[in-house]
GROMACS .gro file of C-alpha atoms in nm:
model
   97
    1UNK     CA    1   0.482  -1.495   7.730
    2UNK     CA    2   0.837  -1.326   7.822
    3UNK     CA    3   0.965  -1.061   7.576
    4UNK     CA    4   1.287  -1.158   7.387
    5UNK     CA    5   1.574  -0.963   7.521
    6UNK     CA    6   1.794  -0.770   7.267
    7UNK     CA    7   2.140  -0.619   7.318
    8UNK     CA    8   2.210  -0.304   7.152
    9UNK     CA    9   2.576  -0.219   7.133
   10UNK     CA   10   2.613   0.151   7.076
   11UNK     CA   11   2.828   0.435   7.146
   12UNK     CA   12   2.604   0.692   7.272
   13UNK     CA   13   2.745   0.783   7.592
   14UNK     CA   14   2.956   1.056   7.415
   15UNK     CA   15   2.772   1.401   7.437
   16UNK     CA   16   2.663   1.383   7.066
   17UNK     CA   17   2.275   1.468   7.002
   18UNK     CA   18   2.264   1.240   6.701
   19UNK     CA   19   2.420   0.928   6.870
   20UNK     CA   20   2.175   0.979   7.177
   21UNK     CA   21   1.885   1.031   6.972
   22UNK     CA   22   1.948   0.720   6.727
   23UNK     CA   23   1.988   0.514   7.067
   24UNK     CA   24   1.652   0.652   7.197
   25UNK     CA   25   1.487   0.594   6.856
   26UNK     CA   26   1.629   0.245   6.833
   27UNK     CA   27   1.514   0.167   7.180
   28UNK     CA   28   1.150   0.269   7.128
   29UNK     CA   29   1.125   0.089   6.802
   30UNK     CA   30   1.258  -0.238   6.968
   31UNK     CA   31   0.983  -0.186   7.242
   32UNK     CA   32   0.706  -0.130   6.982
   33UNK     CA   33   0.778  -0.470   6.810
   34UNK     CA   34   0.781  -0.661   7.135
   35UNK     CA   35   1.106  -0.692   7.254
   36UNK     CA   36   1.305  -0.587   7.574
   37UNK     CA   37   1.607  -0.375   7.446
   38UNK     CA   38   1.933  -0.351   7.649
   39UNK     CA   39   2.165  -0.070   7.573
   40UNK     CA   40   2.539  -0.196   7.589
   41UNK     CA   41   2.728   0.133   7.575
   42UNK     CA   42   3.074   0.082   7.425
   43UNK     CA   43   3.322   0.329   7.557
   44UNK     CA   44   3.657   0.421   7.428
   45UNK     CA   45   3.916   0.555   7.712
   46UNK     CA   46   4.065   0.782   7.453
   47UNK     CA   47   3.730   0.964   7.419
   48UNK     CA   48   3.607   0.916   7.777
   49UNK     CA   49   3.907   1.045   7.933
   50UNK     CA   50   4.053   1.301   7.684
   51UNK     CA   51   4.260   1.500   7.923
   52UNK     CA   52   4.479   1.248   8.077
   53UNK     CA   53   4.848   1.309   8.055
   54UNK     CA   54   4.908   1.024   7.827
   55UNK     CA   55   4.704   1.176   7.563
   56UNK     CA   56   4.934   1.502   7.568
   57UNK     CA   57   5.182   1.291   7.373
   58UNK     CA   58   4.925   1.191   7.090
   59UNK     CA   59   4.765   1.550   7.079
   60UNK     CA   60   5.051   1.773   7.131
   61UNK     CA   61   5.077   2.071   7.384
   62UNK     CA   62   4.868   2.328   7.164
   63UNK     CA   63   4.597   2.094   7.071
   64UNK     CA   64   4.573   1.936   7.449
   65UNK     CA   65   4.534   2.278   7.600
   66UNK     CA   66   4.305   2.398   7.305
   67UNK     CA   67   4.091   2.105   7.383
   68UNK     CA   68   4.091   2.138   7.735
   69UNK     CA   69   3.958   2.509   7.709
   70UNK     CA   70   3.703   2.397   7.436
   71UNK     CA   71   3.583   2.107   7.670
   72UNK     CA   72   3.469   2.387   7.906
   73UNK     CA   73   3.240   2.508   7.656
   74UNK     CA   74   3.070   2.172   7.628
   75UNK     CA   75   2.974   2.177   7.999
   76UNK     CA   76   2.611   2.292   7.934
   77UNK     CA   77   2.578   2.037   7.639
   78UNK     CA   78   2.703   1.728   7.874
   79UNK     CA   79   2.440   1.858   8.134
   80UNK     CA   80   2.161   1.836   7.856
   81UNK     CA   81   2.261   1.504   7.736
   82UNK     CA   82   2.276   1.362   8.054
   83UNK     CA   83   1.928   1.478   8.169
   84UNK     CA   84   1.783   1.326   7.854
   85UNK     CA   85   1.968   1.011   7.919
   86UNK     CA   86   1.814   0.986   8.277
   87UNK     CA   87   1.468   1.096   8.145
   88UNK     CA   88   1.424   0.841   7.877
   89UNK     CA   89   1.634   0.551   8.037
   90UNK     CA   90   1.918   0.556   7.830
   91UNK     CA   91   2.173   0.431   8.095
   92UNK     CA   92   2.387   0.160   7.976
   93UNK     CA   93   2.357  -0.172   8.119
   94UNK     CA   94   2.726  -0.229   8.082
   95UNK     CA   95   3.030  -0.103   7.891
   96UNK     CA   96   3.330  -0.229   7.710
   97UNK     CA   97   3.666  -0.055   7.677
   0.00000   0.00000   0.00000
């Protein structure tokens, strides 16, 4: 008998440990109950590409520069999050914007 496919729409590709772990735990639980989960990662352009020039108007110069500097501090977190996603198959099947 073929497993039922279950689509899970989530916002886990942002480098947030809680979002990633929640997606992972749900994926594992769905596998345990006999389904085949498929991650559908929702992506927001504003969050996925926060330093586009169009966002400068929304944030203002100070917040834009402050955010860019702070973004550099998150490089180790991004590396760890991407490593976890690859190791535990949390790569999205598709995304929406």
